[in-house]
Amino acid sequence: MKTIKLRDKLIEKGLKVTPQRIAILEAVHKLNSHPTAEKIFDFVRKDHPNISMATVYKVLDALVANGLLSKVKSEKDSMRYDAVTDKHHHLYSSDSEDIADYYNDEINKILSDYFKEHNITDFEIEDVRLQIIGKFKNRN
Amino acid sequence: MKTIKLRDKLIEKGLKVTPQRIAILEAVHKLNSHPTAEKIFDFVRKDHPNISMATVYKVLDALVANGLLSKVKSEKDSMRYDAVTDKHHHLYSSDSEDIADYYNDEINKILSDYFKEHNITDFEIEDVRLQIIGKFKNRN
DNA sequence: TTATGTAAAGATAATAATTCTCCTTTAAGA
DNA sequence: TCTTAAAGGAGAATTATTATCTTTACATAA
Ligand SMILES: [Mn+2]
Ligand SMILES: [Mn+2]
Ligand SMILES: [Zn+2]
Ligand SMILES: [Zn+2]
C-alpha cells in the first residue's frame, strides 16, 4: 500500500500523521507475517534509529483501536499484529510460530447461514473466526 | 470429577501423584471458567497455603503436556487454562474477559466434511477451532 | 518398615512483554 | 509564525512467566 494511502487513512480517523505512524503501518504491511512488536521495532529502526519501543506499542494500540491494523492471538506470550483488517481466518503452525492468513468466503457463508438458524443461548454473535491448526508443507 | 479419578489419570501418564497436582487439577475443574494461573493459585492456596506460584506454572505445564488440561488463547497477556480436553469451541466476550465453552457436533461435522473436500494448499489440517466473539446476555 | 534415588516443590532471581510516568518535541491549525 | 494539544522518547515499573538452586517427599525395592 502507498504511503499516501496510509496517510489518508490516518487523517480519516482523526489521527495526526507522524513519520513513526507511517513507518509502523508500512512495516506491518511489508513484513506481512503477523509480526510481533519487537519485529516491527527492528524493522522500523532501520529508517528511524531513534524510535522508542514505547512508541511502537502506543502506535500499534492506536492503529488497532482505529481499525487500521488488527491483533492476532498466539500461543506464545507476545501479541502479533496484522495488516489485514478484512474478515479472514488464520492457519497456525503446530510446530512453529508461523501464522498465515486464510480467506474463504464460501466457509464464511456456511458459518453465517448456520448461525443465522442456530443461535446460541444467551449469546449474541458478532464475529466467527477459525483457528486452523496444522502443518505447513513445502517449507524450506 | 472425583479425586480418585484424577489420581488415576496422573498414574496413567506416569506422573507422580502429589497433593499439589491433585489440588491444581481440581481447582481448574471447580473454577470452571478458564482461569488464569493467578486465579488457580488463589484458589489452591486456601487448602495449600504454602504452595508456590512456580509450582502452579510447572504443574499446569505438565498437565497440559499430558493432555489432562488444555490452554486457551486470550486477548490479554495471560494464558487461560481449561479442564475440558475434548474437542470444543469457545465463546469470547467482546466486552469482558469471559470465555465460555461451546460444544457442537453438528458444526464439527460440517467443518470436517468441508475441509475433507477442500484442502488448503501446502497445509495439513490437524484441528479446526472456532473463536466466536460476541456478547453474553442475561448476565447479572 | 525403612532406606534411597529421583522427580517435584518451594523460594527467589531472572527474563520477557508490556505499560506507565515524565519530560520534550512536533504536527496542525489559527 | 505562534500556540497548543497530541505524540514521541527514555527509562522505570509492572506483570506474566521461566530458570536456578535447594529442600522435600513420592515411589520402589531391600
Ligand atoms: Mn507480559
Ligand atoms: Mn511475559
Ligand atoms: Zn491475518
Ligand atoms: Zn473450554
Tab-separated table of C-alpha atoms (C1' of nucleotides) and ligand atoms in Angstrom:
chain	number	residue	atom	x	y	z
A	1	MET	CA	0.000	0.000	0.000
A	2	LYS	CA	1.189	3.503	-0.859
A	3	THR	CA	2.351	5.849	1.861
A	4	ILE	CA	-0.114	8.440	0.652
A	5	LYS	CA	-2.929	5.966	1.201
A	6	LEU	CA	-1.785	5.250	4.733
A	7	ARG	CA	-1.551	8.975	5.356
A	8	ASP	CA	-5.149	9.405	4.225
A	9	LYS	CA	-6.322	6.600	6.462
A	10	LEU	CA	-4.764	8.303	9.462
A	11	ILE	CA	-6.357	11.629	8.595
A	12	GLU	CA	-9.699	9.940	8.031
A	13	LYS	CA	-9.536	8.630	11.587
A	14	GLY	CA	-8.536	11.989	13.001
A	15	LEU	CA	-5.078	10.772	13.915
A	16	LYS	CA	-2.072	13.003	13.476
A	17	VAL	CA	0.188	11.967	10.649
A	18	THR	CA	3.649	11.279	12.041
A	19	PRO	CA	6.663	9.615	10.445
A	20	GLN	CA	6.565	6.956	13.160
A	21	ARG	CA	2.956	6.059	12.469
A	22	ILE	CA	3.553	5.835	8.734
A	23	ALA	CA	6.660	3.757	9.289
A	24	ILE	CA	4.928	1.330	11.638
A	25	LEU	CA	1.918	0.912	9.371
A	26	GLU	CA	4.221	0.319	6.425
A	27	ALA	CA	6.305	-2.131	8.442
A	28	VAL	CA	3.338	-4.324	9.295
A	29	HIS	CA	2.248	-4.291	5.654
A	30	LYS	CA	5.713	-5.098	4.358
A	31	LEU	CA	6.613	-7.704	6.954
A	32	ASN	CA	3.385	-9.464	6.070
A	33	SER	CA	3.919	-12.223	8.615
A	34	HIS	CA	1.861	-11.227	11.657
A	35	PRO	CA	4.942	-9.724	13.288
A	36	THR	CA	5.457	-9.109	16.987
A	37	ALA	CA	6.038	-5.606	18.346
A	38	GLU	CA	9.717	-6.493	18.588
A	39	LYS	CA	9.919	-7.477	14.906
A	40	ILE	CA	8.197	-4.253	13.928
A	41	PHE	CA	10.576	-2.263	16.125
A	42	ASP	CA	13.619	-3.895	14.476
A	43	PHE	CA	12.261	-3.197	11.011
A	44	VAL	CA	11.289	0.403	11.668
A	45	ARG	CA	14.559	1.123	13.401
A	46	LYS	CA	16.454	0.828	10.129
A	47	ASP	CA	14.926	4.075	8.908
A	48	HIS	CA	14.082	5.600	12.292
A	49	PRO	CA	17.005	4.753	14.552
A	50	ASN	CA	15.681	6.902	17.392
A	51	ILE	CA	12.244	5.351	17.652
A	52	SER	CA	11.348	4.010	21.073
A	53	MET	CA	9.751	0.673	21.901
A	54	ALA	CA	7.103	2.585	23.865
A	55	THR	CA	6.201	4.446	20.693
A	56	VAL	CA	5.836	1.185	18.811
A	57	TYR	CA	3.384	-0.107	21.397
A	58	LYS	CA	1.498	3.174	21.610
A	59	VAL	CA	1.204	3.467	17.835
A	60	LEU	CA	0.160	-0.158	17.407
A	61	ASP	CA	-2.536	0.331	20.041
A	62	ALA	CA	-3.831	3.440	18.320
A	63	LEU	CA	-3.844	1.800	14.906
A	64	VAL	CA	-5.653	-1.282	16.200
A	65	ALA	CA	-8.170	0.887	18.062
A	66	ASN	CA	-8.892	2.716	14.824
A	67	GLY	CA	-9.164	-0.397	12.711
A	68	LEU	CA	-6.062	0.223	10.602
A	69	LEU	CA	-4.435	-2.929	11.948
A	70	SER	CA	-5.661	-5.976	13.785
A	71	LYS	CA	-4.340	-8.189	16.559
A	72	VAL	CA	-3.941	-11.920	16.375
A	73	LYS	CA	-3.929	-14.231	19.366
A	74	SER	CA	-0.976	-16.564	19.593
A	75	GLU	CA	0.067	-19.415	21.819
A	76	LYS	CA	3.134	-17.533	22.935
A	77	ASP	CA	3.347	-14.621	25.304
A	78	SER	CA	3.602	-11.912	22.691
A	79	MET	CA	0.873	-10.339	20.593
A	80	ARG	CA	1.014	-10.451	16.820
A	81	TYR	CA	-0.114	-7.671	14.519
A	82	ASP	CA	-1.879	-7.949	11.207
A	83	ALA	CA	-2.125	-5.551	8.273
A	84	VAL	CA	-5.257	-7.331	7.105
A	85	THR	CA	-8.354	-5.911	8.717
A	86	ASP	CA	-10.911	-7.563	6.443
A	87	LYS	CA	-12.637	-10.677	7.698
A	88	HIS	CA	-10.304	-13.630	7.454
A	89	HIS	CA	-9.129	-16.690	9.313
A	90	HIS	CA	-5.741	-17.974	10.396
A	91	LEU	CA	-3.624	-21.033	9.836
A	92	TYR	CA	-1.461	-21.737	12.881
A	93	SER	CA	1.572	-23.962	12.596
A	94	SER	CA	1.611	-26.641	15.267
A	95	ASP	CA	5.396	-26.824	15.223
A	96	SER	CA	6.483	-23.237	14.765
A	97	GLU	CA	5.238	-19.734	15.384
A	98	ASP	CA	4.127	-19.276	11.760
A	99	ILE	CA	0.693	-17.819	11.237
A	100	ALA	CA	-0.813	-17.435	7.760
A	101	ASP	CA	-3.941	-15.715	6.526
A	102	TYR	CA	-6.795	-17.799	5.249
A	103	TYR	CA	-9.579	-16.224	3.206
A	104	ASN	CA	-12.626	-18.245	2.301
A	105	ASP	CA	-15.934	-16.631	1.504
A	106	GLU	CA	-17.590	-19.967	0.983
A	107	ILE	CA	-16.929	-21.030	4.532
A	108	ASN	CA	-17.902	-17.586	5.784
A	109	LYS	CA	-21.279	-18.097	4.169
A	110	ILE	CA	-21.646	-21.624	5.559
A	111	LEU	CA	-20.932	-20.388	9.082
A	112	SER	CA	-23.046	-17.283	8.804
A	113	ASP	CA	-26.002	-19.298	7.452
A	114	TYR	CA	-25.569	-21.918	10.138
A	115	PHE	CA	-25.557	-19.434	12.993
A	116	LYS	CA	-28.449	-17.488	11.482
A	117	GLU	CA	-30.568	-20.588	12.000
A	118	HIS	CA	-28.992	-21.940	15.159
A	119	ASN	CA	-28.494	-19.206	17.629
A	120	ILE	CA	-26.550	-19.730	20.814
A	121	THR	CA	-28.470	-19.404	24.079
A	122	ASP	CA	-27.712	-16.146	25.880
A	123	PHE	CA	-25.087	-15.108	23.362
A	124	GLU	CA	-25.178	-12.576	20.568
A	125	ILE	CA	-22.585	-13.384	17.908
A	126	GLU	CA	-20.542	-10.531	16.482
A	127	ASP	CA	-17.872	-12.466	14.648
A	128	VAL	CA	-16.828	-16.033	13.991
A	129	ARG	CA	-13.208	-16.840	13.290
A	130	LEU	CA	-11.462	-20.089	12.544
A	131	GLN	CA	-8.220	-21.143	14.116
A	132	ILE	CA	-6.936	-23.809	11.783
A	133	ILE	CA	-4.058	-25.656	13.393
A	134	GLY	CA	-1.743	-27.891	11.388
A	135	LYS	CA	1.493	-28.186	9.486
A	136	PHE	CA	2.761	-26.062	6.616
A	137	LYS	CA	4.157	-28.233	3.832
A	138	ASN	CA	6.836	-27.398	1.249
A	139	ARG	CA	8.735	-25.115	3.558
A	140	ASN	CA	12.452	-24.854	3.036
B	1	MET	CA	-14.594	-35.217	38.865
B	2	LYS	CA	-13.540	-37.382	41.803
B	3	THR	CA	-10.092	-37.016	43.290
B	4	ILE	CA	-9.543	-40.730	42.796
B	5	LYS	CA	-10.184	-40.323	39.074
B	6	LEU	CA	-7.671	-37.503	38.835
B	7	ARG	CA	-5.167	-39.629	40.745
B	8	ASP	CA	-5.634	-42.446	38.228
B	9	LYS	CA	-5.150	-40.083	35.317
B	10	LEU	CA	-1.829	-38.926	36.736
B	11	ILE	CA	-0.651	-42.502	37.289
B	12	GLU	CA	-1.767	-43.445	33.786
B	13	LYS	CA	0.503	-40.731	32.416
B	14	GLY	CA	3.406	-41.805	34.573
B	15	LEU	CA	3.267	-38.642	36.646
B	16	LYS	CA	3.860	-38.735	40.366
B	17	VAL	CA	0.744	-38.159	42.394
B	18	THR	CA	1.253	-35.144	44.615
B	19	PRO	CA	-1.208	-33.125	46.679
B	20	GLN	CA	-0.337	-30.026	44.608
B	21	ARG	CA	-1.132	-31.722	41.324
B	22	ILE	CA	-4.428	-33.065	42.614
B	23	ALA	CA	-5.306	-29.646	44.034
B	24	ILE	CA	-4.498	-27.804	40.821
B	25	LEU	CA	-6.389	-30.246	38.640
B	26	GLU	CA	-9.374	-29.995	40.989
B	27	ALA	CA	-9.133	-26.218	41.026
B	28	VAL	CA	-9.349	-25.910	37.250
B	29	HIS	CA	-12.318	-28.280	37.228
B	30	LYS	CA	-14.097	-26.466	40.041
B	31	LEU	CA	-13.382	-22.933	38.868
B	32	ASN	CA	-14.810	-23.915	35.509
B	33	SER	CA	-14.164	-20.516	33.984
B	34	HIS	CA	-10.925	-20.868	32.026
B	35	PRO	CA	-8.960	-19.411	34.951
B	36	THR	CA	-5.551	-17.779	34.782
B	37	ALA	CA	-2.578	-19.224	36.683
B	38	GLU	CA	-3.124	-16.467	39.254
B	39	LYS	CA	-6.770	-17.452	39.829
B	40	ILE	CA	-5.755	-21.070	40.214
B	41	PHE	CA	-3.032	-20.077	42.677
B	42	ASP	CA	-5.521	-18.085	44.793
B	43	PHE	CA	-7.971	-20.972	44.829
B	44	VAL	CA	-5.432	-23.659	45.659
B	45	ARG	CA	-3.837	-21.540	48.348
B	46	LYS	CA	-6.900	-21.859	50.566
B	47	ASP	CA	-6.089	-25.518	51.182
B	48	HIS	CA	-2.367	-25.403	50.437
B	49	PRO	CA	-1.144	-22.143	51.926
B	50	ASN	CA	2.495	-22.972	51.201
B	51	ILE	CA	2.171	-23.653	47.505
B	52	SER	CA	4.412	-21.579	45.268
B	53	MET	CA	3.457	-19.776	42.081
B	54	ALA	CA	6.301	-21.590	40.341
B	55	THR	CA	4.704	-24.899	41.270
B	56	VAL	CA	1.408	-23.744	39.798
B	57	TYR	CA	3.090	-22.958	36.470
B	58	LYS	CA	5.148	-26.138	36.476
B	59	VAL	CA	2.149	-28.318	37.310
B	60	LEU	CA	-0.059	-26.599	34.721
B	61	ASP	CA	2.620	-27.147	32.086
B	62	ALA	CA	2.928	-30.814	32.973
B	63	LEU	CA	-0.830	-31.323	32.972
B	64	VAL	CA	-1.233	-29.591	29.604
B	65	ALA	CA	1.685	-31.542	28.135
B	66	ASN	CA	-0.013	-34.755	29.220
B	67	GLY	CA	-3.440	-33.785	27.960
B	68	LEU	CA	-5.112	-33.543	31.355
B	69	LEU	CA	-5.789	-29.848	30.844
B	70	SER	CA	-5.777	-27.542	27.858
B	71	LYS	CA	-4.709	-23.981	27.201
B	72	VAL	CA	-6.893	-21.281	25.721
B	73	LYS	CA	-5.572	-18.266	23.840
B	74	SER	CA	-6.855	-14.942	25.083
B	75	GLU	CA	-6.577	-11.334	24.044
B	76	LYS	CA	-4.834	-10.456	27.284
B	77	ASP	CA	-1.285	-11.178	28.273
B	78	SER	CA	-2.083	-14.130	30.498
B	79	MET	CA	-2.828	-17.698	29.487
B	80	ARG	CA	-6.081	-19.345	30.460
B	81	TYR	CA	-6.465	-22.989	31.464
B	82	ASP	CA	-9.284	-25.370	30.650
B	83	ALA	CA	-10.436	-28.552	32.347
B	84	VAL	CA	-12.145	-29.615	29.134
B	85	THR	CA	-9.786	-31.508	26.863
B	86	ASP	CA	-12.386	-32.854	24.432
B	87	LYS	CA	-12.861	-31.053	21.152
B	88	HIS	CA	-14.841	-27.894	21.697
B	89	HIS	CA	-15.003	-24.258	20.731
B	90	HIS	CA	-15.046	-21.010	22.676
B	91	LEU	CA	-17.319	-18.037	23.074
B	92	TYR	CA	-15.298	-14.902	23.788
B	93	SER	CA	-16.966	-11.867	25.299
B	94	SER	CA	-16.177	-8.714	23.348
B	95	ASP	CA	-16.602	-6.547	26.451
B	96	SER	CA	-15.106	-8.625	29.225
B	97	GLU	CA	-12.600	-11.384	29.757
B	98	ASP	CA	-15.314	-14.078	29.939
B	99	ILE	CA	-14.719	-17.198	27.915
B	100	ALA	CA	-17.320	-19.971	27.688
B	101	ASP	CA	-17.199	-23.443	26.222
B	102	TYR	CA	-19.194	-24.213	23.115
B	103	TYR	CA	-19.843	-27.777	22.056
B	104	ASN	CA	-21.458	-28.513	18.736
B	105	ASP	CA	-21.001	-31.797	16.941
B	106	GLU	CA	-23.136	-30.674	14.048
B	107	ILE	CA	-20.769	-27.843	13.219
B	108	ASN	CA	-17.783	-30.124	13.784
B	109	LYS	CA	-19.171	-32.390	11.104
B	110	ILE	CA	-19.882	-29.504	8.733
B	111	LEU	CA	-16.319	-28.239	9.066
B	112	SER	CA	-14.713	-31.634	8.888
B	113	ASP	CA	-16.729	-32.519	5.763
B	114	TYR	CA	-15.925	-29.190	4.191
B	115	PHE	CA	-12.187	-29.469	4.707
B	116	LYS	CA	-12.184	-33.103	3.618
B	117	GLU	CA	-13.295	-31.899	0.189
B	118	HIS	CA	-11.492	-28.563	0.079
B	119	ASN	CA	-7.975	-28.958	1.243
B	120	ILE	CA	-5.740	-25.971	1.821
B	121	THR	CA	-2.704	-25.649	-0.419
B	122	ASP	CA	0.517	-26.565	1.367
B	123	PHE	CA	-1.225	-27.088	4.687
B	124	GLU	CA	-2.171	-30.242	6.531
B	125	ILE	CA	-5.011	-29.600	8.968
B	126	GLU	CA	-4.802	-31.142	12.416
B	127	ASP	CA	-7.580	-29.273	14.154
B	128	VAL	CA	-10.146	-26.583	13.452
B	129	ARG	CA	-11.457	-24.426	16.263
B	130	LEU	CA	-13.962	-21.636	16.307
B	131	GLN	CA	-13.465	-18.383	18.127
B	132	ILE	CA	-16.954	-16.996	18.451
B	133	ILE	CA	-16.809	-13.392	19.552
B	134	GLY	CA	-19.855	-11.561	20.882
B	135	LYS	CA	-21.844	-10.549	23.922
B	136	PHE	CA	-23.200	-12.703	26.712
B	137	LYS	CA	-26.805	-11.818	27.504
B	138	ASN	CA	-28.682	-12.176	30.792
B	139	ARG	CA	-25.649	-11.604	32.918
B	140	ASN	CA	-26.156	-10.031	36.318
C	1	DT	C1'	9.296	-50.870	57.532
C	2	DT	C1'	12.933	-48.337	56.316
C	3	DA	C1'	16.217	-46.627	53.090
C	4	DT	C1'	17.221	-44.382	48.871
C	5	DG	C1'	17.146	-42.217	44.375
C	6	DT	C1'	14.724	-39.113	41.765
C	7	DA	C1'	11.042	-36.222	40.479
C	8	DA	C1'	8.723	-32.499	42.168
C	9	DA	C1'	8.016	-28.468	45.311
C	10	DG	C1'	9.385	-24.062	47.242
C	11	DA	C1'	11.995	-19.709	47.351
C	12	DT	C1'	13.603	-16.417	44.863
C	13	DA	C1'	16.136	-14.357	40.972
C	14	DA	C1'	15.936	-13.562	36.174
C	15	DT	C1'	13.749	-12.657	31.881
C	16	DA	C1'	10.322	-11.055	28.606
C	17	DA	C1'	6.483	-8.402	27.184
C	18	DT	C1'	4.035	-4.570	28.018
C	19	DT	C1'	2.629	-0.299	30.309
C	20	DC	C1'	3.471	3.892	32.789
C	21	DT	C1'	5.471	8.350	34.007
C	22	DC	C1'	7.521	12.330	32.951
C	23	DC	C1'	9.574	15.374	30.103
C	24	DT	C1'	10.461	17.050	25.283
C	25	DT	C1'	9.207	17.561	20.593
C	26	DT	C1'	6.242	18.276	16.778
C	27	DA	C1'	2.042	18.336	13.729
C	28	DA	C1'	-1.693	21.059	12.552
C	29	DG	C1'	-4.478	24.808	12.653
C	30	DA	C1'	-5.233	29.836	13.914
D	1	DT	C1'	4.738	32.347	12.764
D	2	DC	C1'	2.616	31.055	17.152
D	3	DT	C1'	0.081	28.149	20.039
D	4	DT	C1'	-1.268	24.058	21.952
D	5	DA	C1'	-2.687	19.549	22.319
D	6	DA	C1'	-1.181	15.313	20.818
D	7	DA	C1'	2.502	12.353	20.198
D	8	DG	C1'	7.303	10.675	20.840
D	9	DG	C1'	11.485	9.242	23.628
D	10	DA	C1'	13.900	7.491	27.786
D	11	DG	C1'	13.785	4.736	31.160
D	12	DA	C1'	11.402	2.883	35.328
D	13	DA	C1'	7.739	-0.052	36.770
D	14	DT	C1'	4.642	-3.773	36.356
D	15	DT	C1'	3.016	-8.283	35.037
D	16	DA	C1'	3.421	-12.858	33.483
D	17	DT	C1'	6.352	-16.425	33.070
D	18	DT	C1'	10.645	-19.108	33.372
D	19	DA	C1'	15.024	-20.508	35.388
D	20	DT	C1'	18.022	-21.849	39.079
D	21	DC	C1'	19.023	-23.833	43.166
D	22	DT	C1'	17.975	-26.133	47.442
D	23	DT	C1'	14.857	-28.963	50.040
D	24	DT	C1'	11.183	-32.247	50.370
D	25	DA	C1'	8.590	-36.307	49.557
D	26	DC	C1'	6.644	-39.962	46.316
D	27	DA	C1'	7.611	-44.473	44.775
D	28	DT	C1'	10.019	-48.529	44.831
D	29	DA	C1'	12.919	-52.035	46.489
D	30	DA	C1'	15.807	-54.002	50.093
E	1	MN	MN	3.572	-9.735	29.599
E	2	MN	MN	5.576	-12.478	29.653
E	3	ZN	ZN	-4.115	-12.261	9.268
E	4	ZN	ZN	-13.048	-24.561	27.091
